[in-house]
Every structure is written in structure tokens, then in C-alpha cells.
Coordinates of C-alpha atoms and ligand atoms in Angstrom, one line a residue:
M1 CA -16.1 25.6 9.0
K2 CA -18.6 23.3 10.6
S3 CA -20.0 24.2 14.6
P4 CA -18.6 22.4 17.8
F5 CA -22.1 22.9 18.6
I6 CA -24.8 20.2 19.0
V7 CA -28.4 19.5 19.8
F8 CA -30.1 16.5 20.0
K9 CA -33.5 18.3 18.9
G10 CA -36.6 16.4 20.3
G11 CA -35.3 12.5 21.9
K12 CA -36.5 10.7 25.0
I13 CA -33.4 10.9 27.0
A14 CA -33.7 7.9 30.1
T15 CA -32.0 8.9 33.1
P16 CA -32.1 7.0 36.1
L17 CA -34.7 9.3 37.4
G18 CA -37.4 8.6 34.6
V19 CA -37.7 9.4 30.7
R20 CA -37.4 12.7 29.4
R21 CA -37.8 14.7 26.0
A22 CA -35.8 17.2 25.4
D23 CA -33.1 18.8 23.8
V24 CA -29.6 18.3 24.3
L25 CA -26.9 21.0 23.6
V26 CA -23.3 19.6 23.4
D27 CA -19.7 21.3 22.9
S28 CA -18.4 19.0 20.6
K29 CA -15.0 21.1 21.9
S30 CA -15.4 20.5 25.9
G31 CA -16.7 17.2 25.1
R32 CA -19.5 18.5 27.9
I33 CA -23.6 18.6 27.9
L34 CA -23.9 22.4 28.3
R35 CA -27.6 22.9 28.1
I36 CA -30.9 20.2 28.5
S37 CA -34.2 21.7 28.0
S38 CA -37.4 21.5 26.7
H39 CA -36.6 23.8 24.1
I40 CA -32.9 24.9 22.4
L41 CA -32.7 27.3 19.3
S42 CA -30.6 25.0 17.1
K43 CA -29.4 28.4 15.5
G44 CA -25.2 27.6 14.2
A45 CA -25.1 24.1 15.7
R46 CA -25.9 21.0 13.8
A47 CA -29.2 19.7 14.6
I48 CA -29.7 15.8 14.3
N49 CA -33.2 14.6 14.8
C50 CA -34.0 12.6 17.0
H51 CA -37.8 12.4 17.7
S52 CA -37.9 8.4 16.8
L53 CA -35.1 7.3 19.3
I54 CA -34.0 7.2 22.6
L55 CA -31.0 9.7 24.4
L56 CA -29.0 6.4 26.8
P57 CA -25.8 7.6 28.3
G58 CA -23.2 5.7 27.2
A59 CA -22.9 2.2 28.1
I60 CA -20.0 1.1 31.4
D61 CA -18.4 -2.0 30.8
P62 CA -16.9 -1.7 34.2
H63 CA -14.9 -6.2 32.9
V64 CA -13.4 -6.5 29.9
H65 CA -10.0 -8.9 29.0
M66 CA -8.6 -7.1 26.0
R67 CA -5.7 -8.7 26.0
D68 CA -3.0 -6.4 25.0
P69 CA -0.6 -6.4 25.2
E70 CA -0.5 -10.2 27.2
D71 CA -2.1 -12.3 23.2
T72 CA -3.4 -9.5 20.5
S73 CA -4.1 -12.2 17.8
K74 CA -7.4 -13.0 19.8
E75 CA -8.3 -9.2 20.5
S76 CA -5.7 -5.3 21.5
F77 CA -7.1 -2.4 22.3
S78 CA -8.3 -0.8 19.2
T79 CA -10.2 -4.2 18.3
G80 CA -11.5 -4.7 21.2
T81 CA -13.0 -1.0 22.6
A82 CA -14.1 -1.1 18.3
S83 CA -16.2 -4.2 19.5
A84 CA -17.4 -1.8 22.6
L85 CA -18.6 1.1 20.2
S86 CA -20.3 -0.7 17.6
G87 CA -22.3 -2.2 21.6
G88 CA -22.6 2.0 22.7
V89 CA -20.4 0.7 25.2
T90 CA -18.3 4.6 25.2
T91 CA -15.9 3.8 28.8
I92 CA -14.2 0.2 29.2
I93 CA -12.2 -0.5 32.5
D94 CA -9.7 -3.4 31.0
M95 CA -9.1 -6.4 33.2
P96 CA -4.8 -7.4 34.0
C97 CA -2.7 -9.6 31.9
Y98 CA -2.9 -12.7 33.5
R99 CA 1.0 -13.0 31.9
N100 CA 3.8 -11.4 29.1
P101 CA 3.1 -9.9 31.5
A102 CA 1.0 -10.0 33.7
T103 CA -0.3 -7.0 35.2
T104 CA 0.8 -7.3 39.0
T105 CA 3.7 -4.9 38.7
I106 CA 4.2 -1.5 38.7
P107 CA 6.1 -1.5 35.7
A108 CA 4.0 -3.4 34.1
Y109 CA 1.1 -1.5 34.7
N110 CA 2.6 1.7 33.5
K111 CA 3.5 -0.2 29.8
K112 CA -0.1 -1.1 29.5
R113 CA -1.4 2.4 30.4
A114 CA 0.9 3.3 27.8
I115 CA -0.4 1.2 24.8
A116 CA -3.7 1.7 26.0
R117 CA -3.6 5.5 25.2
K118 CA -2.2 4.9 21.7
K119 CA -4.3 2.0 20.8
C120 CA -7.8 3.2 22.8
R121 CA -10.7 4.3 20.3
C122 CA -13.5 4.5 23.9
D123 CA -13.0 5.3 27.1
Y124 CA -10.9 3.6 29.6
Q125 CA -9.1 2.6 32.9
L126 CA -6.9 -0.1 33.7
R127 CA -6.3 -2.3 36.9
F128 CA -3.8 -3.9 38.6
G129 CA -3.9 -7.3 39.4
A130 CA -3.6 -8.5 42.3
S131 CA -1.3 -11.6 43.2
E132 CA 0.3 -14.0 46.1
R133 CA 3.0 -11.2 47.2
N134 CA 2.5 -8.2 45.7
Q135 CA 0.1 -6.8 48.2
K136 CA 2.6 -3.2 48.9
E137 CA 3.1 -3.0 45.1
A138 CA -0.7 -2.8 44.5
A139 CA -1.4 0.0 47.3
R140 CA 1.6 2.6 46.0
S141 CA 0.3 1.8 41.8
N142 CA -2.5 4.5 41.6
S143 CA -4.2 2.3 40.9
P144 CA -8.4 2.9 40.7
S145 CA -9.6 -0.4 42.1
L146 CA -7.8 -4.0 42.1
K147 CA -8.5 -7.5 40.8
V148 CA -8.6 -10.2 43.2
F149 CA -8.4 -14.1 41.6
L150 CA -9.6 -16.1 44.1
A151 CA -9.0 -19.1 41.3
D152 CA -6.4 -20.5 40.1
T153 CA -5.7 -19.1 36.7
G154 CA -2.8 -20.5 36.1
S155 CA -0.5 -18.0 36.4
E156 CA 0.6 -15.4 39.2
L157 CA -2.7 -13.1 38.7
S158 CA -4.1 -15.8 41.9
C159 CA -4.5 -15.6 45.3
S160 CA -4.8 -17.6 48.5
Y161 CA -7.9 -16.9 50.1
A162 CA -5.4 -15.3 53.1
A163 CA -3.8 -13.3 50.6
A164 CA -6.7 -11.7 49.4
A165 CA -7.2 -11.0 52.6
R166 CA -4.0 -9.1 53.6
H167 CA -4.5 -7.0 50.1
F168 CA -7.9 -5.7 51.5
A169 CA -6.5 -4.4 54.6
A170 CA -3.2 -3.0 52.2
F171 CA -5.2 -1.4 48.9
P172 CA -6.3 2.2 49.7
K173 CA -9.8 1.0 51.7
E174 CA -11.7 3.7 49.9
K175 CA -11.0 2.1 46.8
P176 CA -12.5 -1.0 44.7
I177 CA -11.3 -4.4 45.1
C178 CA -12.8 -6.7 42.1
V179 CA -13.1 -10.4 43.6
H180 CA -13.6 -13.6 41.3
A181 CA -14.9 -15.5 43.8
E182 CA -14.8 -19.4 43.3
D183 CA -13.1 -21.9 46.1
S184 CA -10.8 -23.7 43.9
A185 CA -10.7 -26.6 46.7
R186 CA -14.2 -27.4 46.7
I187 CA -13.4 -26.9 42.9
N188 CA -10.6 -29.4 42.7
A189 CA -12.1 -31.9 45.6
R190 CA -15.2 -32.2 42.4
K191 CA -12.2 -32.2 40.2
L192 CA -11.9 -35.9 40.9
R193 CA -15.3 -36.5 40.9
F194 CA -16.4 -35.0 37.7
V195 CA -15.9 -34.1 34.3
E196 CA -18.6 -31.7 33.6
H197 CA -17.5 -28.0 33.6
E198 CA -20.5 -27.0 34.7
K199 CA -20.8 -29.5 37.6
V200 CA -16.9 -28.7 38.4
R201 CA -17.1 -25.0 39.2
D202 CA -20.8 -25.8 40.7
K203 CA -23.1 -22.8 42.8
I204 CA -21.3 -23.8 46.1
S205 CA -17.8 -22.9 45.2
A206 CA -18.9 -19.6 44.5
Q207 CA -21.1 -19.7 47.1
I208 CA -18.1 -20.1 49.5
A209 CA -16.0 -17.8 48.1
C210 CA -18.5 -15.2 47.9
E211 CA -19.0 -15.2 51.3
K212 CA -15.7 -15.8 52.2
A213 CA -14.9 -12.5 50.5
L214 CA -17.1 -10.7 51.5
K215 CA -15.8 -11.7 55.4
F216 CA -12.8 -11.1 55.0
A217 CA -13.2 -7.4 53.5
A218 CA -16.2 -6.3 56.8
R219 CA -12.8 -7.3 58.6
A220 CA -10.8 -5.3 56.8
G221 CA -12.7 -2.3 58.2
R222 CA -15.0 0.0 56.0
R223 CA -13.6 -1.6 52.7
R224 CA -15.0 -0.9 49.4
I225 CA -15.5 -4.4 47.4
H226 CA -16.7 -5.6 44.1
M227 CA -18.2 -9.1 43.5
C228 CA -17.7 -9.7 39.7
H229 CA -20.2 -11.7 37.6
L230 CA -22.6 -13.6 40.2
T231 CA -24.7 -16.5 38.6
T232 CA -26.1 -16.9 41.7
A233 CA -29.9 -15.4 43.9
K234 CA -27.8 -16.3 46.9
E235 CA -24.7 -15.1 46.0
V236 CA -26.2 -11.0 45.2
D237 CA -28.3 -11.4 48.7
M238 CA -25.2 -11.5 50.0
C239 CA -23.6 -8.6 48.4
R240 CA -26.9 -7.3 49.2
R241 CA -26.2 -7.0 53.5
H242 CA -22.7 -5.8 53.1
Q243 CA -23.1 -2.8 53.3
N244 CA -19.3 -1.4 51.3
A245 CA -20.3 -4.5 48.4
T246 CA -21.2 -3.7 44.4
Y247 CA -21.6 -6.1 42.3
E248 CA -22.1 -7.2 38.7
I249 CA -24.2 -9.7 37.0
N250 CA -22.4 -10.2 32.8
P251 CA -26.0 -10.2 30.5
A252 CA -25.2 -14.0 28.7
H253 CA -25.6 -15.2 32.1
L254 CA -28.7 -13.7 32.6
H255 CA -29.9 -15.3 28.9
L256 CA -27.7 -18.5 28.7
C257 CA -28.0 -21.8 31.0
I258 CA -27.0 -25.3 30.6
D259 CA -29.8 -26.1 27.9
D260 CA -28.0 -24.0 25.6
L261 CA -24.8 -26.3 25.9
R262 CA -25.7 -28.2 23.5
D263 CA -25.7 -25.7 21.1
L264 CA -22.6 -24.5 21.5
G265 CA -20.6 -26.8 22.9
F266 CA -17.0 -25.7 23.0
L267 CA -17.8 -22.5 22.4
G268 CA -20.6 -22.3 26.2
K269 CA -17.4 -22.9 28.4
V270 CA -16.6 -19.8 31.3
N271 CA -15.6 -19.1 33.9
P272 CA -18.1 -18.9 36.5
P273 CA -19.7 -21.5 34.2
L274 CA -23.7 -21.0 32.9
R275 CA -25.9 -22.3 35.5
D276 CA -29.6 -24.7 35.0
R277 CA -32.6 -22.8 33.8
T278 CA -34.2 -22.3 37.3
E279 CA -31.0 -20.3 38.5
M280 CA -30.5 -18.5 35.3
K281 CA -34.9 -16.7 36.4
R282 CA -33.7 -16.6 39.7
L283 CA -30.8 -14.3 39.0
W284 CA -32.8 -12.1 36.3
R285 CA -36.0 -11.5 39.5
K286 CA -32.6 -10.1 41.4
V287 CA -32.1 -7.6 39.3
G288 CA -32.7 -4.2 40.6
D289 CA -31.8 -0.8 41.4
D290 CA -28.6 -1.5 42.6
T291 CA -26.7 -3.5 39.7
I292 CA -23.8 -3.4 37.8
M293 CA -23.8 -5.1 33.7
A294 CA -21.0 -6.1 32.9
S295 CA -19.5 -8.1 29.4
D296 CA -16.3 -9.8 31.2
H297 CA -15.2 -9.7 27.9
A298 CA -13.4 -12.7 27.0
P299 CA -11.9 -13.1 22.1
H300 CA -10.9 -16.0 23.1
L301 CA -10.5 -17.6 19.1
P302 CA -12.0 -20.5 18.5
R303 CA -9.6 -23.2 18.1
Q304 CA -8.7 -21.9 21.1
K305 CA -11.4 -22.2 23.0
K306 CA -11.7 -25.7 20.9
S307 CA -8.9 -26.0 23.6
G308 CA -10.7 -25.0 27.1
A309 CA -10.0 -21.4 27.2
P310 CA -13.2 -20.3 29.2
G311 CA -14.9 -17.6 28.6
F312 CA -17.6 -15.3 26.1
P313 CA -16.7 -12.0 24.2
G314 CA -19.8 -9.4 25.5
V315 CA -18.6 -5.7 25.1
G316 CA -20.7 -5.2 22.3
T317 CA -24.1 -7.0 23.1
L318 CA -24.4 -5.7 26.8
L319 CA -26.1 -3.3 26.0
P320 CA -28.3 -5.6 23.0
L321 CA -29.2 -7.7 25.2
M322 CA -30.5 -5.6 27.5
L323 CA -32.7 -3.4 25.4
Q324 CA -34.2 -6.5 23.9
A325 CA -34.9 -6.8 27.9
V326 CA -36.7 -3.6 27.7
H327 CA -38.6 -4.3 24.7
S328 CA -39.8 -7.8 26.3
R329 CA -40.7 -5.6 29.1
K330 CA -38.2 -7.6 32.2
L331 CA -36.0 -3.6 32.3
T332 CA -37.7 -0.3 32.0
L333 CA -35.3 2.4 30.8
P334 CA -34.6 4.2 33.8
R335 CA -33.1 1.1 35.4
L336 CA -31.0 0.7 32.0
A337 CA -29.8 3.8 32.6
R338 CA -29.0 3.0 36.1
I339 CA -27.6 -0.3 35.5
T340 CA -25.6 0.1 32.7
S341 CA -24.2 3.4 33.5
Y342 CA -25.3 5.7 36.4
N343 CA -24.3 2.3 38.9
A344 CA -21.4 1.3 37.1
A345 CA -19.7 5.3 36.9
R346 CA -20.9 6.3 40.6
A347 CA -18.9 2.4 41.4
F348 CA -15.9 2.9 40.0
S349 CA -16.0 7.1 40.3
L350 CA -15.6 7.6 37.3
S351 CA -15.5 11.2 36.7
G352 CA -18.0 13.1 34.1
K353 CA -19.1 9.8 33.3
G354 CA -22.7 7.7 33.7
E355 CA -25.4 10.0 32.8
I356 CA -26.7 12.5 30.8
A357 CA -26.8 15.6 32.9
E358 CA -25.5 18.9 33.1
G359 CA -21.7 19.0 32.4
K360 CA -21.3 15.7 32.5
D361 CA -18.8 14.2 29.2
A362 CA -21.3 14.2 26.4
D363 CA -20.9 10.1 25.9
I364 CA -24.9 9.6 24.3
V365 CA -26.0 7.2 23.0
L366 CA -29.3 7.2 20.3
V367 CA -31.3 4.0 19.7
D368 CA -34.6 3.1 18.3
M369 CA -36.6 1.5 19.7
A370 CA -38.7 0.1 17.3
R371 CA -35.6 -1.3 14.8
K372 CA -34.3 -4.8 14.9
W373 CA -31.7 -5.8 13.6
R374 CA -29.3 -9.1 14.0
I375 CA -26.2 -10.2 15.9
S376 CA -24.1 -10.8 14.5
A377 CA -19.9 -11.4 15.1
K378 CA -19.4 -10.0 11.7
N379 CA -21.1 -6.6 13.4
R380 CA -19.7 -6.4 16.8
L381 CA -16.6 -6.4 15.9
S382 CA -14.7 -8.0 17.6
K383 CA -11.8 -9.9 16.7
C384 CA -12.1 -13.8 18.1
G385 CA -14.6 -13.8 15.5
W386 CA -18.1 -15.1 17.4
T387 CA -20.3 -14.2 19.8
P388 CA -22.7 -17.2 21.7
F389 CA -25.7 -14.7 20.4
E390 CA -24.6 -15.4 16.2
G391 CA -28.2 -15.1 14.8
A392 CA -30.5 -13.5 17.4
E393 CA -32.8 -11.1 16.6
I394 CA -33.0 -8.2 18.9
Y395 CA -35.0 -5.2 19.3
G396 CA -33.4 -1.6 20.1
K397 CA -30.7 -0.8 17.6
I398 CA -28.0 1.7 18.1
E399 CA -29.0 4.7 15.7
G400 CA -25.4 6.7 16.4
V401 CA -22.5 6.8 19.7
Y402 CA -21.2 9.8 20.7
L403 CA -17.8 10.0 22.8
R404 CA -17.1 13.3 23.9
G405 CA -19.2 15.0 21.9
R406 CA -18.0 13.4 18.5
L407 CA -19.9 10.7 16.4
A408 CA -17.2 7.9 17.2
Y409 CA -19.9 5.2 15.9
D410 CA -22.4 5.6 12.9
G411 CA -24.3 3.2 13.1
K412 CA -22.3 0.7 10.9
K413 CA -18.8 1.8 11.3
V414 CA -16.7 2.6 14.2
L415 CA -15.0 6.7 13.4
S416 CA -13.5 6.3 16.6
R417 CA -9.5 6.8 15.8
A418 CA -7.4 4.3 18.1
G419 CA -5.8 7.0 19.7
N420 CA -9.7 8.8 20.8
G421 CA -9.8 7.1 24.0
K422 CA -9.2 9.1 27.3
E423 CA -7.7 7.3 30.2
V424 CA -10.6 8.9 33.2
K425 CA -9.6 9.5 36.2
Ligands
LIG501 O1 -14.8 -17.8 31.6 C1 -14.0 -16.8 32.6 N1 -12.5 -16.2 31.4 N2 -13.9 -16.3 33.0 C2 -12.8 -15.1 33.3 O2 -12.8 -14.9 34.5 C3 -11.8 -14.9 33.1 C4 -12.2 -14.9 31.5 C5 -10.8 -15.1 30.8 O3 -10.1 -13.6 30.9 O4 -10.6 -15.3 29.8
LIG502 ZN1 -13.6 -13.1 36.3
LIG503 ZN1 -13.2 -11.1 34.2

């Protein structure tokens, strides 16, 4: 019989505090990291030679739309979590569905949980959706976090500022409320003047809504608030001034700007939109030890993009793009470990996650920083079948992904089966 023990030998372990060369002993039965030490005897255990590799904590993507059960023709928990694993993401937090049914009621939330339990290949958590009137139900839902859309979604999953303020007061204060902040009034007014998506939903629309959300949250006392997909430096500054706020940045907003719309065409539409090159550079300079990276994985089919669906698939490119940023010296490995794993685990209280440390879950990503590879929709495995980064050549090849001590992705194929994922408490 195969030993349940694995020793990762001689790799460089990236932690928020530094990089250290050590052996890591893992028990694939309990799924935990047992010991980290400079030399661990591998007798009786399986040894994996990691001398030329970096060991990263499994990435956490706290903002994905896997579309199950809303529209599984474009993605499902099974295909979306396969894509996650191909990109070193071992835990996702899935956003509420907009419709069919919108995850704004307790029965719909529980139904979705049952589907996730059967289909997820990596670990997961689900987020409840706020509507104009479901404050009491949201508060009773047991969901570890809540999503508030301060923007028109064309479904019941949207809130006015007044409804959002009532959610801020009603939802348990220690649990984060995640906010998509764009000001509907300003957007609607600009629709009359502009046709270009990025002009209609401009930077100021995002900044106004961000400021208001933070103000309402402050009025609700020591309420945890998390600002989704910030696109401007000013919003990051606002969050940094607020005591109980965390925030996320989508790697797409660090790597693409309105100049790229020439090549991307209709595929380049996203909410909030791509910004100008100067703003993109400013946003990059804001990336710091408090940043949380999140992909806002929105896997629409090309024909749906053609008819105006906003969003990019991104769960499979989040870590690869940030590894390339390490290669080009925009980021250090300790900061990478922080912003792709540690900070999200803390912000969303994901127990066992976020770090390669004794006692934690053995979610480990093996990376060869010297190896170059090419991003393509084919190797990113999302059912939507495209990526805005098609053909990009990048450094930092993911050679293996371990989920709770078991090989879940071998660098080519996903080995973790649907149903292997566990809900994170
Ligand atoms: O572009 C976007 N697409 N932004 C969002 O906030 C939602 C997402 C989606 O779910 O399609
Ligand atoms: Zn959003
Ligand atoms: Zn989203």
C-alpha cells in the first residue's frame, strides 16, 4: 500500500515573512502539514524532489462566478474548479447566482451548497446574495459572507444605497460584506451621453460608490466590509483609511487597459471596466501587503460576450499572472504568498488555509520559476473556451498542485475528482 506520508524535499517555501529552504512532511490521510524542518528523513514516506522548485501555499480566489446552477452551458462547479486547480487555486469563494434561482433565499443557498458538495474539485465556500428586501433572511442564512451589488445587475441581486445600509446594520458585524461598488445614478446619466462602456461606467462612478459604501459601513459600527475589484488608486486609499475594510484587485485590471480594447474588441468588456494606462500603472503601485487578489471569474461564452456580457474568465490565470510579475520583479515571493493566499484566508476566516505551516491544510503548489509556458484557453480548462491572455508567454510553470496532501493537478491534467472539494468552515 502507498504510504500516506509525503516529504517535499529541499524546495524553497514562500511565506508572508520570507523564503526558506526546508523539507515539508505531509499526511495525505489527515490532509495536514505535519512538520517543516531543514532535514526530514523520508524513510517509509514518498519523497518528492523539490530542489529546483518553489512551494507556494494553495492560492485562494475569493471572488468567482462558477454559474452553477444558473447557466452550466458556460461553466459549472466541476469545470470551474478544474480551471482553478490548473492555476494553483485550491480554494474558491463563489458568488451568488443572479437568477435561476438567485442565491438570495435560504432554500436557494442550501440547494447550491448541495450542488457544490457533489461537483467541486477544490475547496470552496459560497456567498449569499443581498437583495433590496432580504436583510433578515441574509442575516439568518449562516453564510460566512454576503455580496452586495451597488450597481444594476438586471436581477433581484442589486441594492440601493438605503437597502445596502440596512444590510450593513443587520448582517453579523464580524462577517464581511463584499461590495461591488459602482454608482447607478451616475452610470444611468452617462448612458445618455456616451456609448463607450468605459466612459459610461467611469472611474468616478466607482469612487463615488466606494466612498458611500465605506461611509455607510462605518455608521453601522465595527462592521467588516470588503471592497471588490478596485480599479483606481483612489479607492485603495479610501479602504486603507477605513478600520475594518479589506479590498481586492483583479489581476486583469493590472495587466489590461483600454489600449487593449483594440485587440480584444467585444471580449474586453468588464465591470468595472478596464481603465487608462496611467491608472493601471497607479493601481500597480498600490499593490501592497494588504492587497487581496481575486479574479472575478466570469466565464461567459464568446457568443454571449458578443451580445454584451461583461467579464473575463480568470480563476486559472490569477496565480500565473502574478508569478510572471514575480519574474519581472514587480512582486516578491513573500508578498505573492500574502496577496494570493494568506490575506484572503484571514479576511474570510478560512480555517486551515493560507499558509505553508505546521498544522495547516497541505494545499501546496509546486512552481518552476525558470520554466516558460504559454497561456491558452485549452490549458486553462474553463468551459467558456477563451481567455483575454491567449498566447501570452510567461515564466513560472505550475508543476503540481496538492489539495489536502493529494495530487490534484500534475502540471497537465486535473486529477481531483468532482466531489473531492470540501466546504471550508
Ligand atoms: O464584469 C463582470 N462580470 N462584473 C461583475 O461584477 C459580474 C461579472 C459576472 O458575473 O458576469
Ligand atoms: Zn462585481
Ligand atoms: Zn463578480
